[in-house]
mmCIF file of C-alpha atoms in Angstrom:
data_model
loop_
_atom_site.group_PDB
_atom_site.id
_atom_site.type_symbol
_atom_site.label_atom_id
_atom_site.label_comp_id
_atom_site.label_asym_id
_atom_site.label_seq_id
_atom_site.Cartn_x
_atom_site.Cartn_y
_atom_site.Cartn_z
ATOM 1 C CA MET I 1 0.165 0.076 -0.198
ATOM 2 C CA ARG I 2 1.307 3.187 -1.081
ATOM 3 C CA LYS I 3 -0.024 5.453 1.999
ATOM 4 C CA ALA I 4 1.117 8.835 0.915
ATOM 5 C CA GLN I 5 -0.656 8.642 -2.705
ATOM 6 C CA LEU I 6 -3.919 6.684 -1.108
ATOM 7 C CA GLY I 7 -4.087 9.914 1.077
ATOM 8 C CA PHE I 8 -3.878 11.966 -1.646
ATOM 9 C CA LEU I 9 -6.580 10.338 -3.635
ATOM 10 C CA THR I 10 -8.590 10.080 -0.678
ATOM 11 C CA GLY I 11 -8.246 13.823 -0.266
ATOM 12 C CA THR I 12 -9.533 14.528 -3.871
ATOM 13 C CA HIS I 13 -12.426 12.199 -2.818
ATOM 14 C CA VAL I 14 -13.417 14.634 -0.360
ATOM 15 C CA VAL I 15 -13.395 17.601 -2.775
ATOM 16 C CA ASN I 16 -15.340 15.909 -5.563
ATOM 17 C CA ASP I 17 -17.976 14.450 -3.293
ATOM 18 C CA LEU I 18 -18.321 17.826 -1.338
ATOM 19 C CA TYR I 19 -20.085 18.845 -4.450
ATOM 20 C CA GLN I 20 -22.375 16.077 -4.669
ATOM 21 C CA GLY I 21 -23.337 16.204 -0.785
ATOM 22 C CA ALA I 22 -23.713 19.974 -1.477
ATOM 23 C CA VAL I 23 -26.959 19.499 -3.773
ATOM 24 C CA PRO I 24 -29.010 18.721 -0.968
ATOM 25 C CA ALA I 25 -28.063 20.892 1.491
ATOM 26 C CA LEU I 26 -29.163 23.640 -0.958
ATOM 27 C CA LEU I 27 -32.309 22.320 -1.304
ATOM 28 C CA PRO I 28 -34.083 23.791 1.662
ATOM 29 C CA PHE I 29 -32.450 27.454 0.227
ATOM 30 C CA LEU I 30 -34.302 26.695 -3.030
ATOM 31 C CA MET I 31 -36.780 26.268 -1.396
ATOM 32 C CA SER I 32 -37.025 29.101 1.045
ATOM 33 C CA GLU I 33 -35.426 31.452 -1.784
ATOM 34 C CA ARG I 34 -37.452 30.267 -5.003
ATOM 35 C CA HIS I 35 -40.216 28.652 -3.817
ATOM 36 C CA TYR I 36 -39.788 25.543 -5.328
ATOM 37 C CA SER I 37 -42.190 22.389 -4.338
ATOM 38 C CA TYR I 38 -41.123 18.627 -2.779
ATOM 39 C CA ALA I 39 -41.413 17.674 -6.487
ATOM 40 C CA ALA I 40 -38.988 20.640 -8.120
ATOM 41 C CA VAL I 41 -36.488 19.612 -5.523
ATOM 42 C CA SER I 42 -36.778 15.979 -6.006
ATOM 43 C CA GLY I 43 -36.111 16.875 -9.596
ATOM 44 C CA ILE I 44 -32.965 18.991 -8.708
ATOM 45 C CA ALA I 45 -31.808 15.944 -7.218
ATOM 46 C CA LEU I 46 -32.592 13.945 -10.154
ATOM 47 C CA ALA I 47 -30.370 16.420 -11.946
ATOM 48 C CA ALA I 48 -27.384 15.889 -9.957
ATOM 49 C CA THR I 49 -27.769 11.847 -9.593
ATOM 50 C CA GLY I 50 -29.632 10.146 -12.132
ATOM 51 C CA LEU I 51 -27.906 11.700 -15.094
ATOM 52 C CA SER I 52 -24.792 10.613 -13.221
ATOM 53 C CA SER I 53 -25.841 6.862 -12.947
ATOM 54 C CA VAL I 54 -26.313 7.098 -16.821
ATOM 55 C CA VAL I 55 -22.856 8.771 -18.089
ATOM 56 C CA GLN I 56 -20.640 6.852 -15.295
ATOM 57 C CA PRO I 57 -20.503 3.503 -16.570
ATOM 58 C CA VAL I 58 -19.384 5.261 -19.980
ATOM 59 C CA PHE I 59 -16.543 7.431 -18.188
ATOM 60 C CA GLY I 60 -15.376 3.512 -16.447
ATOM 61 C CA MET I 61 -15.501 2.165 -20.349
ATOM 62 C CA ILE I 62 -12.899 5.118 -21.236
ATOM 63 C CA ALA I 63 -10.910 4.649 -18.196
ATOM 64 C CA ASP I 64 -10.643 1.165 -18.735
ATOM 65 C CA ARG I 65 -9.107 1.675 -22.721
ATOM 66 C CA SER I 66 -6.939 4.512 -22.123
ATOM 67 C CA GLY I 67 -6.381 5.575 -18.303
ATOM 68 C CA ARG I 68 -7.059 9.238 -18.467
ATOM 69 C CA ASP I 69 -6.555 9.649 -15.312
ATOM 70 C CA TRP I 70 -6.946 13.704 -16.025
ATOM 71 C CA LEU I 71 -10.551 12.812 -16.173
ATOM 72 C CA ALA I 72 -10.555 12.972 -11.975
ATOM 73 C CA PRO I 73 -9.483 16.492 -11.587
ATOM 74 C CA LEU I 74 -11.417 17.705 -14.699
ATOM 75 C CA GLY I 75 -14.311 16.038 -12.682
ATOM 76 C CA PHE I 76 -14.234 17.904 -9.738
ATOM 77 C CA LEU I 77 -13.623 21.237 -11.626
ATOM 78 C CA VAL I 78 -16.889 20.471 -14.050
ATOM 79 C CA ALA I 79 -18.963 19.592 -10.379
ATOM 80 C CA ALA I 80 -17.814 22.783 -8.902
ATOM 81 C CA ALA I 81 -18.432 25.043 -11.863
ATOM 82 C CA GLY I 82 -22.309 23.745 -11.570
ATOM 83 C CA ILE I 83 -22.882 24.162 -8.158
ATOM 84 C CA ALA I 84 -21.425 27.493 -8.207
ATOM 85 C CA ALA I 85 -23.587 28.311 -11.470
ATOM 86 C CA ALA I 86 -26.723 27.263 -10.060
ATOM 87 C CA GLY I 87 -26.701 29.897 -7.450
ATOM 88 C CA PHE I 88 -26.766 32.212 -10.025
ATOM 89 C CA ALA I 89 -29.147 30.498 -12.124
ATOM 90 C CA ASP I 90 -32.409 32.853 -12.850
ATOM 91 C CA SER I 91 -34.827 29.854 -13.589
ATOM 92 C CA TYR I 92 -35.793 26.569 -12.654
ATOM 93 C CA PRO I 93 -34.701 24.767 -15.880
ATOM 94 C CA LEU I 94 -31.053 26.833 -15.721
ATOM 95 C CA THR I 95 -31.033 25.633 -12.363
ATOM 96 C CA TRP I 96 -31.729 21.652 -13.639
ATOM 97 C CA ILE I 97 -29.097 22.556 -15.942
ATOM 98 C CA CYS I 98 -26.129 23.719 -13.857
ATOM 99 C CA VAL I 99 -26.896 20.944 -11.106
ATOM 100 C CA ALA I 100 -26.652 18.544 -14.170
ATOM 101 C CA VAL I 101 -23.423 19.721 -15.403
ATOM 102 C CA ALA I 102 -22.347 18.768 -11.401
ATOM 103 C CA GLY I 103 -23.648 15.910 -11.386
ATOM 104 C CA ILE I 104 -21.774 14.737 -14.811
ATOM 105 C CA GLY I 105 -18.575 16.151 -13.063
ATOM 106 C CA VAL I 106 -18.820 13.988 -10.332
ATOM 107 C CA ALA I 107 -19.625 10.862 -12.142
ATOM 108 C CA ALA I 108 -16.198 11.790 -14.549
ATOM 109 C CA TYR I 109 -13.938 12.042 -11.675
ATOM 110 C CA HIS I 110 -15.141 8.185 -9.902
ATOM 111 C CA PRO I 111 -13.899 5.719 -12.566
ATOM 112 C CA PRO I 112 -10.232 7.012 -12.606
ATOM 113 C CA ALA I 113 -9.569 7.666 -9.481
ATOM 114 C CA THR I 114 -10.999 4.459 -8.208
ATOM 115 C CA ASN I 115 -8.707 2.423 -10.316
ATOM 116 C CA GLN I 116 -5.966 4.778 -9.191
ATOM 117 C CA ALA I 117 -6.788 3.648 -5.341
ATOM 118 C CA ARG I 118 -7.112 -0.070 -6.092
ATOM 119 C CA ALA I 119 -3.700 0.425 -7.663
ATOM 120 C CA VAL I 120 -2.361 1.733 -4.674
ATOM 121 C CA GLY I 121 -4.024 -0.205 -2.468
ATOM 122 C CA GLY I 122 -4.067 -3.795 -3.810
ATOM 123 C CA LYS I 123 -5.878 -6.389 -2.059
ATOM 124 C CA SER I 124 -6.599 -4.353 1.140
ATOM 125 C CA GLN I 125 -10.413 -3.960 2.268
ATOM 126 C CA ARG I 126 -8.998 -1.074 4.370
ATOM 127 C CA ALA I 127 -7.454 1.092 1.761
ATOM 128 C CA MET I 128 -10.553 1.077 -0.201
ATOM 129 C CA SER I 129 -12.402 1.982 2.671
ATOM 130 C CA LEU I 130 -10.040 5.096 3.448
ATOM 131 C CA PHE I 131 -10.281 6.450 -0.386
ATOM 132 C CA SER I 132 -14.177 5.449 -0.091
ATOM 133 C CA VAL I 133 -14.681 7.544 3.079
ATOM 134 C CA GLY I 134 -13.034 10.392 1.552
ATOM 135 C CA GLY I 135 -16.214 10.980 -0.499
ATOM 136 C CA THR I 136 -18.399 10.341 2.626
ATOM 137 C CA LEU I 137 -16.244 12.965 4.261
ATOM 138 C CA GLY I 138 -16.937 15.338 1.713
ATOM 139 C CA SER I 139 -20.693 15.009 1.574
ATOM 140 C CA SER I 140 -20.674 15.084 5.109
ATOM 141 C CA LEU I 141 -18.841 18.497 5.309
ATOM 142 C CA ALA I 142 -21.250 20.171 2.229
ATOM 143 C CA PRO I 143 -24.382 20.757 4.648
ATOM 144 C CA ALA I 144 -22.229 22.714 7.042
ATOM 145 C CA LEU I 145 -20.331 24.536 4.371
ATOM 146 C CA VAL I 146 -23.488 25.216 2.389
ATOM 147 C CA THR I 147 -25.175 26.756 5.665
ATOM 148 C CA ALA I 148 -22.395 28.905 6.432
ATOM 149 C CA VAL I 149 -21.806 30.314 3.004
ATOM 150 C CA VAL I 150 -25.379 29.993 1.451
ATOM 151 C CA GLY I 151 -27.047 31.169 5.168
ATOM 152 C CA SER I 152 -24.757 34.181 5.206
ATOM 153 C CA LEU I 153 -24.728 35.315 1.433
ATOM 154 C CA GLY I 154 -27.485 33.722 -0.329
ATOM 155 C CA LEU I 155 -27.786 31.571 -2.827
ATOM 156 C CA SER I 156 -25.046 34.147 -4.938
ATOM 157 C CA GLY I 157 -22.472 32.869 -2.804
ATOM 158 C CA THR I 158 -22.153 29.343 -4.015
ATOM 159 C CA CYS I 159 -19.503 30.772 -6.077
ATOM 160 C CA LEU I 160 -16.921 30.490 -3.060
ATOM 161 C CA LEU I 161 -17.974 26.899 -3.323
ATOM 162 C CA ALA I 162 -15.569 26.159 -5.978
ATOM 163 C CA VAL I 163 -12.943 27.340 -4.208
ATOM 164 C CA PRO I 164 -11.543 23.673 -2.804
ATOM 165 C CA ALA I 165 -11.824 22.334 -6.376
ATOM 166 C CA VAL I 166 -9.621 25.345 -7.945
ATOM 167 C CA VAL I 167 -7.079 24.344 -5.062
ATOM 168 C CA MET I 168 -7.363 20.399 -5.392
ATOM 169 C CA ALA I 169 -6.526 20.725 -9.050
ATOM 170 C CA LEU I 170 -3.258 22.693 -8.222
ATOM 171 C CA LEU I 171 -2.237 20.348 -6.059
ATOM 172 C CA TRP I 172 -3.234 17.800 -8.633
ATOM 173 C CA LEU I 173 -0.835 19.159 -11.151
ATOM 174 C CA LEU I 174 2.256 19.365 -8.393
ATOM 175 C CA ASN I 175 1.534 15.599 -7.861
ATOM 176 C CA ARG I 176 1.304 14.767 -10.918
ATOM 177 C CA ARG I 177 4.743 16.224 -11.889
ATOM 178 C CA ALA I 178 6.317 14.180 -8.941
ATOM 179 C CA GLY I 179 4.874 11.331 -10.396
ATOM 180 C CA PRO I 180 1.670 9.842 -11.350
ATOM 181 C CA VAL I 181 -0.208 6.609 -10.157
ATOM 182 C CA PRO I 182 -0.476 4.482 -13.267
ATOM 183 C CA PRO I 183 -4.145 3.574 -13.395
ATOM 184 C CA LEU I 184 -5.496 -0.041 -13.002
ATOM 185 C CA GLY I 185 -7.623 0.286 -16.177
ATOM 186 C CA GLY I 186 -5.876 -0.337 -19.669
ATOM 187 C CA SER I 187 -3.544 -3.012 -20.696
ATOM 188 C CA ALA I 188 -2.098 -3.206 -17.593
ATOM 189 C CA ALA I 189 -5.258 -4.559 -16.074
ATOM 190 C CA LYS I 190 -5.439 -6.868 -18.629
ATOM 191 C CA VAL I 191 -2.107 -8.413 -18.081
ATOM 192 C CA SER I 192 -2.728 -8.685 -14.580
ATOM 193 C CA THR I 193 -5.921 -10.472 -15.276
ATOM 194 C CA VAL I 194 -5.608 -12.618 -17.908
ATOM 195 C CA ASP I 195 -6.230 -15.784 -16.060
ATOM 196 C CA MET I 196 -9.952 -14.915 -14.594
ATOM 197 C CA LYS I 197 -13.041 -14.324 -16.885
ATOM 198 C CA ASP I 198 -15.546 -11.481 -15.864
ATOM 199 C CA ASP I 199 -18.451 -12.633 -13.708
ATOM 200 C CA TRP I 200 -21.392 -11.325 -14.995
ATOM 201 C CA ARG I 201 -24.191 -12.974 -13.427
ATOM 202 C CA SER I 202 -22.886 -12.286 -9.813
ATOM 203 C CA PHE I 203 -22.030 -8.602 -10.530
ATOM 204 C CA GLY I 204 -25.645 -8.165 -12.039
ATOM 205 C CA ARG I 205 -26.582 -9.088 -8.252
ATOM 206 C CA LEU I 206 -24.325 -6.610 -7.202
ATOM 207 C CA VAL I 207 -25.724 -4.136 -9.155
ATOM 208 C CA ALA I 208 -29.644 -4.535 -8.196
ATOM 209 C CA ALA I 209 -28.280 -4.709 -4.021
ATOM 210 C CA THR I 210 -26.423 -1.333 -5.053
ATOM 211 C CA VAL I 211 -29.673 0.201 -6.720
ATOM 212 C CA GLY I 212 -31.838 -0.762 -3.524
ATOM 213 C CA TRP I 213 -29.691 0.412 -1.539
ATOM 214 C CA SER I 214 -29.074 3.859 -3.512
ATOM 215 C CA ILE I 215 -33.099 4.611 -3.468
ATOM 216 C CA PRO I 216 -33.200 4.832 -0.179
ATOM 217 C CA TYR I 217 -29.874 6.782 0.525
ATOM 218 C CA VAL I 218 -30.441 9.339 -2.056
ATOM 219 C CA THR I 219 -33.855 9.814 -0.901
ATOM 220 C CA VAL I 220 -32.901 9.899 2.761
ATOM 221 C CA THR I 221 -30.427 12.594 1.996
ATOM 222 C CA SER I 222 -32.533 14.317 0.095
ATOM 223 C CA LEU I 223 -35.402 14.981 2.567
ATOM 224 C CA LEU I 224 -33.816 14.545 6.306
ATOM 225 C CA SER I 225 -33.282 17.613 6.709
ATOM 226 C CA LEU I 226 -36.753 18.776 5.458
ATOM 227 C CA TYR I 227 -38.055 15.938 7.702
ATOM 228 C CA ALA I 228 -36.409 17.308 10.544
ATOM 229 C CA ILE I 229 -37.760 20.538 10.084
ATOM 230 C CA ARG I 230 -41.359 20.333 9.058
ATOM 231 C CA GLU I 231 -42.333 16.808 10.789
ATOM 232 C CA LEU I 232 -40.192 17.025 14.125
ATOM 233 C CA HIS I 233 -39.979 21.063 14.218
ATOM 234 C CA ALA I 234 -36.262 21.027 14.249
ATOM 235 C CA SER I 235 -34.206 24.469 13.175
ATOM 236 C CA THR I 236 -32.565 24.672 10.310
ATOM 237 C CA ALA I 237 -29.318 24.744 12.017
ATOM 238 C CA ALA I 238 -30.826 21.131 14.123
ATOM 239 C CA ALA I 239 -31.534 19.884 10.654
ATOM 240 C CA ALA I 240 -28.325 20.500 9.098
ATOM 241 C CA VAL I 241 -26.707 18.773 12.293
ATOM 242 C CA THR I 242 -28.780 15.740 11.268
ATOM 243 C CA LEU I 243 -27.608 15.453 7.695
ATOM 244 C CA THR I 244 -23.924 15.586 8.805
ATOM 245 C CA SER I 245 -24.552 13.365 11.591
ATOM 246 C CA PHE I 246 -25.575 11.070 8.673
ATOM 247 C CA THR I 247 -22.901 11.205 6.413
ATOM 248 C CA LEU I 248 -20.177 11.379 9.703
ATOM 249 C CA ALA I 249 -21.385 8.422 10.543
ATOM 250 C CA GLY I 250 -21.649 6.639 7.173
ATOM 251 C CA ALA I 251 -17.475 7.684 7.037
ATOM 252 C CA ALA I 252 -16.901 5.463 10.270
ATOM 253 C CA GLY I 253 -19.315 2.861 8.620
ATOM 254 C CA THR I 254 -17.009 2.492 5.641
ATOM 255 C CA VAL I 255 -13.996 2.543 7.517
ATOM 256 C CA LEU I 256 -15.311 -0.187 10.118
ATOM 257 C CA GLY I 257 -16.585 -1.733 6.843
ATOM 258 C CA GLY I 258 -12.884 -2.065 5.505
ATOM 259 C CA TRP I 259 -11.477 -3.062 8.693
ATOM 260 C CA LEU I 260 -13.874 -6.192 9.093
ATOM 261 C CA GLY I 261 -13.806 -7.284 5.394
ATOM 262 C CA ASP I 262 -9.810 -7.261 5.857
ATOM 263 C CA ARG I 263 -10.106 -9.515 9.345
ATOM 264 C CA PHE I 264 -13.457 -11.698 8.468
ATOM 265 C CA GLY I 265 -13.799 -11.633 4.661
ATOM 266 C CA ARG I 266 -15.930 -9.076 2.655
ATOM 267 C CA LEU I 267 -19.036 -10.789 3.269
ATOM 268 C CA THR I 268 -19.273 -10.272 6.914
ATOM 269 C CA PRO I 269 -19.704 -6.699 6.529
ATOM 270 C CA ILE I 270 -21.811 -6.717 3.724
ATOM 271 C CA ARG I 271 -24.438 -8.956 5.122
ATOM 272 C CA ALA I 272 -24.473 -7.382 8.411
ATOM 273 C CA GLY I 273 -24.634 -3.698 7.038
ATOM 274 C CA TYR I 274 -28.063 -4.835 4.862
ATOM 275 C CA LEU I 275 -29.491 -6.253 7.601
ATOM 276 C CA LEU I 276 -28.914 -3.614 10.579
ATOM 277 C CA GLY I 277 -29.911 -1.144 8.071
ATOM 278 C CA VAL I 278 -33.471 -2.329 8.432
ATOM 279 C CA PRO I 279 -33.952 -1.278 12.128
ATOM 280 C CA ALA I 280 -32.164 1.934 11.513
ATOM 281 C CA LEU I 281 -34.205 3.134 8.917
ATOM 282 C CA ALA I 282 -37.315 2.082 10.527
ATOM 283 C CA GLY I 283 -36.281 4.287 13.550
ATOM 284 C CA VAL I 284 -35.927 7.261 11.109
ATOM 285 C CA VAL I 285 -39.344 6.923 9.686
ATOM 286 C CA PHE I 286 -40.949 6.401 13.070
ATOM 287 C CA SER I 287 -39.073 8.917 14.932
ATOM 288 C CA PRO I 288 -41.416 10.427 17.457
ATOM 289 C CA ALA I 289 -39.343 13.271 18.269
ATOM 290 C CA TYR I 290 -35.769 14.993 16.792
ATOM 291 C CA PRO I 291 -33.773 13.059 19.342
ATOM 292 C CA VAL I 292 -35.041 9.669 18.500
ATOM 293 C CA LEU I 293 -34.130 11.019 14.480
ATOM 294 C CA GLU I 294 -30.627 12.234 15.297
ATOM 295 C CA LEU I 295 -29.886 8.193 16.973
ATOM 296 C CA SER I 296 -31.257 6.406 14.604
ATOM 297 C CA THR I 297 -29.879 8.712 11.900
ATOM 298 C CA VAL I 298 -26.642 7.752 13.153
ATOM 299 C CA LEU I 299 -27.074 4.542 13.268
ATOM 300 C CA LEU I 300 -28.853 4.619 9.795
ATOM 301 C CA GLY I 301 -25.081 6.217 8.224
ATOM 302 C CA LEU I 302 -22.894 3.660 10.213
ATOM 303 C CA THR I 303 -25.132 0.573 9.287
ATOM 304 C CA MET I 304 -25.768 1.445 5.328
ATOM 305 C CA PHE I 305 -22.052 1.927 4.525
ATOM 306 C CA LEU I 306 -20.745 -1.171 6.271
ATOM 307 C CA PRO I 307 -20.594 -2.722 2.720
ATOM 308 C CA PHE I 308 -19.867 -0.039 0.827
ATOM 309 C CA ALA I 309 -16.049 -0.197 0.253
ATOM 310 C CA ASN I 310 -15.988 -4.267 0.214
ATOM 311 C CA GLN I 311 -18.585 -4.052 -2.793
ATOM 312 C CA VAL I 312 -16.562 -1.973 -4.421
ATOM 313 C CA THR I 313 -13.490 -4.448 -4.629
ATOM 314 C CA LEU I 314 -15.909 -6.983 -5.014
ATOM 315 C CA ALA I 315 -17.284 -5.491 -8.097
ATOM 316 C CA GLN I 316 -14.118 -5.244 -9.599
ATOM 317 C CA ASP I 317 -13.105 -8.700 -8.934
ATOM 318 C CA TYR I 318 -16.440 -9.970 -10.503
ATOM 319 C CA LEU I 319 -15.548 -7.806 -13.814
ATOM 320 C CA PRO I 320 -11.231 -7.866 -13.404
ATOM 321 C CA ALA I 321 -10.909 -7.147 -16.982
ATOM 322 C CA ARG I 322 -13.180 -4.048 -16.659
ATOM 323 C CA PRO I 323 -12.486 -2.386 -13.509
ATOM 324 C CA GLY I 324 -13.047 1.034 -14.663
ATOM 325 C CA THR I 325 -16.806 -0.256 -15.807
ATOM 326 C CA ALA I 326 -17.273 -2.117 -12.351
ATOM 327 C CA SER I 327 -16.239 0.741 -10.062
ATOM 328 C CA GLY I 328 -18.738 2.939 -12.422
ATOM 329 C CA LEU I 329 -21.320 0.738 -11.874
ATOM 330 C CA SER I 330 -20.697 0.044 -8.009
ATOM 331 C CA LEU I 331 -19.332 3.178 -6.396
ATOM 332 C CA GLY I 332 -20.632 5.211 -8.799
ATOM 333 C CA LEU I 333 -24.154 3.995 -9.037
ATOM 334 C CA ALA I 334 -24.629 3.674 -5.186
ATOM 335 C CA MET I 335 -24.430 7.494 -4.819
ATOM 336 C CA SER I 336 -26.166 8.156 -8.193
ATOM 337 C CA ALA I 337 -28.610 5.582 -9.410
ATOM 338 C CA GLY I 338 -31.536 6.478 -6.540
ATOM 339 C CA GLY I 339 -31.669 10.163 -8.219
ATOM 340 C CA LEU I 340 -33.448 8.525 -10.985
ATOM 341 C CA ALA I 341 -36.661 7.653 -8.620
ATOM 342 C CA SER I 342 -36.434 11.183 -6.912
ATOM 343 C CA PRO I 343 -38.879 12.957 -8.650
ATOM 344 C CA LEU I 344 -41.380 9.582 -7.652
ATOM 345 C CA PHE I 345 -40.807 10.031 -4.287
ATOM 346 C CA GLY I 346 -40.796 14.035 -4.533
ATOM 347 C CA TRP I 347 -44.459 13.581 -5.712
ATOM 348 C CA LEU I 348 -45.193 10.980 -3.174
ATOM 349 C CA ALA I 349 -43.732 13.615 -0.491
ATOM 350 C CA ASP I 350 -46.018 16.500 -1.691
ATOM 351 C CA ALA I 351 -49.244 13.881 -1.743
ATOM 352 C CA ARG I 352 -48.714 11.988 0.868
ATOM 353 C CA GLY I 353 -46.535 13.566 3.411
ATOM 354 C CA LEU I 354 -42.616 12.924 4.495
ATOM 355 C CA ARG I 355 -43.144 10.387 7.091
ATOM 356 C CA PHE I 356 -45.132 8.166 4.324
ATOM 357 C CA THR I 357 -42.631 8.371 1.651
ATOM 358 C CA LEU I 358 -39.857 7.594 3.839
ATOM 359 C CA GLY I 359 -41.967 4.538 4.787
ATOM 360 C CA ALA I 360 -42.069 3.885 1.087
ATOM 361 C CA VAL I 361 -38.735 3.852 1.247
ATOM 362 C CA LEU I 362 -38.316 1.375 3.900
ATOM 363 C CA ALA I 363 -40.049 -1.196 1.730
ATOM 364 C CA VAL I 364 -37.377 -0.393 -1.288
ATOM 365 C CA TYR I 365 -34.737 -1.230 1.002
ATOM 366 C CA GLY I 366 -35.959 -4.739 1.289
ATOM 367 C CA VAL I 367 -34.964 -5.545 -2.546
ATOM 368 C CA ALA I 368 -31.182 -4.421 -1.053
ATOM 369 C CA VAL I 369 -31.107 -6.697 1.750
ATOM 370 C CA VAL I 370 -32.422 -9.632 -0.366
ATOM 371 C CA PHE I 371 -29.880 -9.471 -3.262
ATOM 372 C CA GLY I 372 -26.778 -8.087 -0.620
ATOM 373 C CA THR I 373 -27.195 -10.936 1.645
ATOM 374 C CA ARG I 374 -27.011 -13.373 -1.231
ATOM 375 C CA LEU I 375 -23.553 -12.253 -2.829
ATOM 376 C CA ARG I 376 -20.719 -14.114 -3.274
ATOM 377 C CA ASP I 377 -17.027 -13.817 -2.798
ATOM 378 C CA ARG I 378 -14.734 -13.925 -5.676
ATOM 379 C CA VAL I 379 -11.014 -14.717 -5.135
ATOM 380 C CA PRO I 380 -8.663 -13.610 -7.855
ATOM 381 C CA PRO I 381 -5.502 -15.968 -8.233
ATOM 382 C CA ALA I 382 -3.250 -13.825 -6.409
ATOM 383 C CA GLN I 383 -5.135 -14.227 -3.292
ATOM 384 C CA SER I 384 -5.779 -17.637 -3.331
ATOM 385 C CA SER I 385 -3.369 -20.565 -3.788
ATOM 386 C CA ALA I 386 -6.057 -23.308 -4.033
ATOM 387 C CA ASN I 387 -8.559 -23.600 -6.621
ATOM 388 C CA SER I 388 -9.094 -21.875 -9.757
ATOM 389 C CA SER I 389 -9.396 -18.155 -10.469
ATOM 390 C CA GLU I 390 -12.956 -18.697 -11.307
ATOM 391 C CA GLU I 391 -13.845 -20.441 -7.830
ATOM 392 C CA LEU I 392 -16.550 -18.566 -6.030
ATOM 393 C CA VAL I 393 -17.005 -19.269 -1.965
ATOM 394 C CA THR I 394 -20.038 -18.625 -0.375
#
């Protein structure tokens, strides 16, 4: 494991996913200043995440063919530009387009950066968890940063949110001059995985679990602050704390999941995370008061993210000849596919209320539990001295 390079890549992940987390943090301000409905703000969540789920696999295929590590800094710069421009948009369609551009930037970053993280971390689940937690930390910092900037300056203050991306892009250039890390994709991947075939059936199960996970995650992230304010009468600051708690707990869950994966195998944190997420999400749905919501939110973030890093490396082992595609359809899809369902749940919230909508999300999470608990591990030849590279173990 090359710790210095992994640390730098984790830092870029913090910055990139800061702009992903900025979108739900901006929704209360958009509703307040521009009087958008639940359906309208859910449509904005779709712009940020749904489009990413479509284009991210494309970026993964590009990374597999040629590396293209420059996609990573370009991605977070485009994401920053989209978020900054959204604050100045003078109409809903233009706001939607700006946020969609930000989502495309976030999508472009993930495949090449994840390939590089796997290259410097090797087979360690902890290494991938540390890289993954960078994204979670970025999302967790976004509510506080957006509340501080936009709460003080209004939506026009979004231009200041682009500063972290500009700084990190300059650091990327300096780091590249010192010696870039070779990506995992392209010809290098084909040489190292020549004895393994892609297991699309197992990968399909993982994608189904990821989609079933993504819809509750994106919906809870988008509606949690509004739920705290409108259903449990919390203040705007308390609602921002709850959203931050959710993502910080997710960061802790990601690190814990990586440690458990190295110690007990990848399937242990994957199965435990899906199963324990059910009572945690139920606690959010049926919270009678704000303190209960806060506690349930922390537990939900912790349990939902136990499988996260383990699923990324598992996806790459399911598709060893296409690690960028695997990254695009696992790490990126986990943060974006739920956006496709956001308008539906936004309309449901307008019609039936936030608590009913989150109850429907709990039912959707059952899909993730079914597929997530049926995943099987795959051991690459370099990690196993017994059996063939095709062996699957339960």
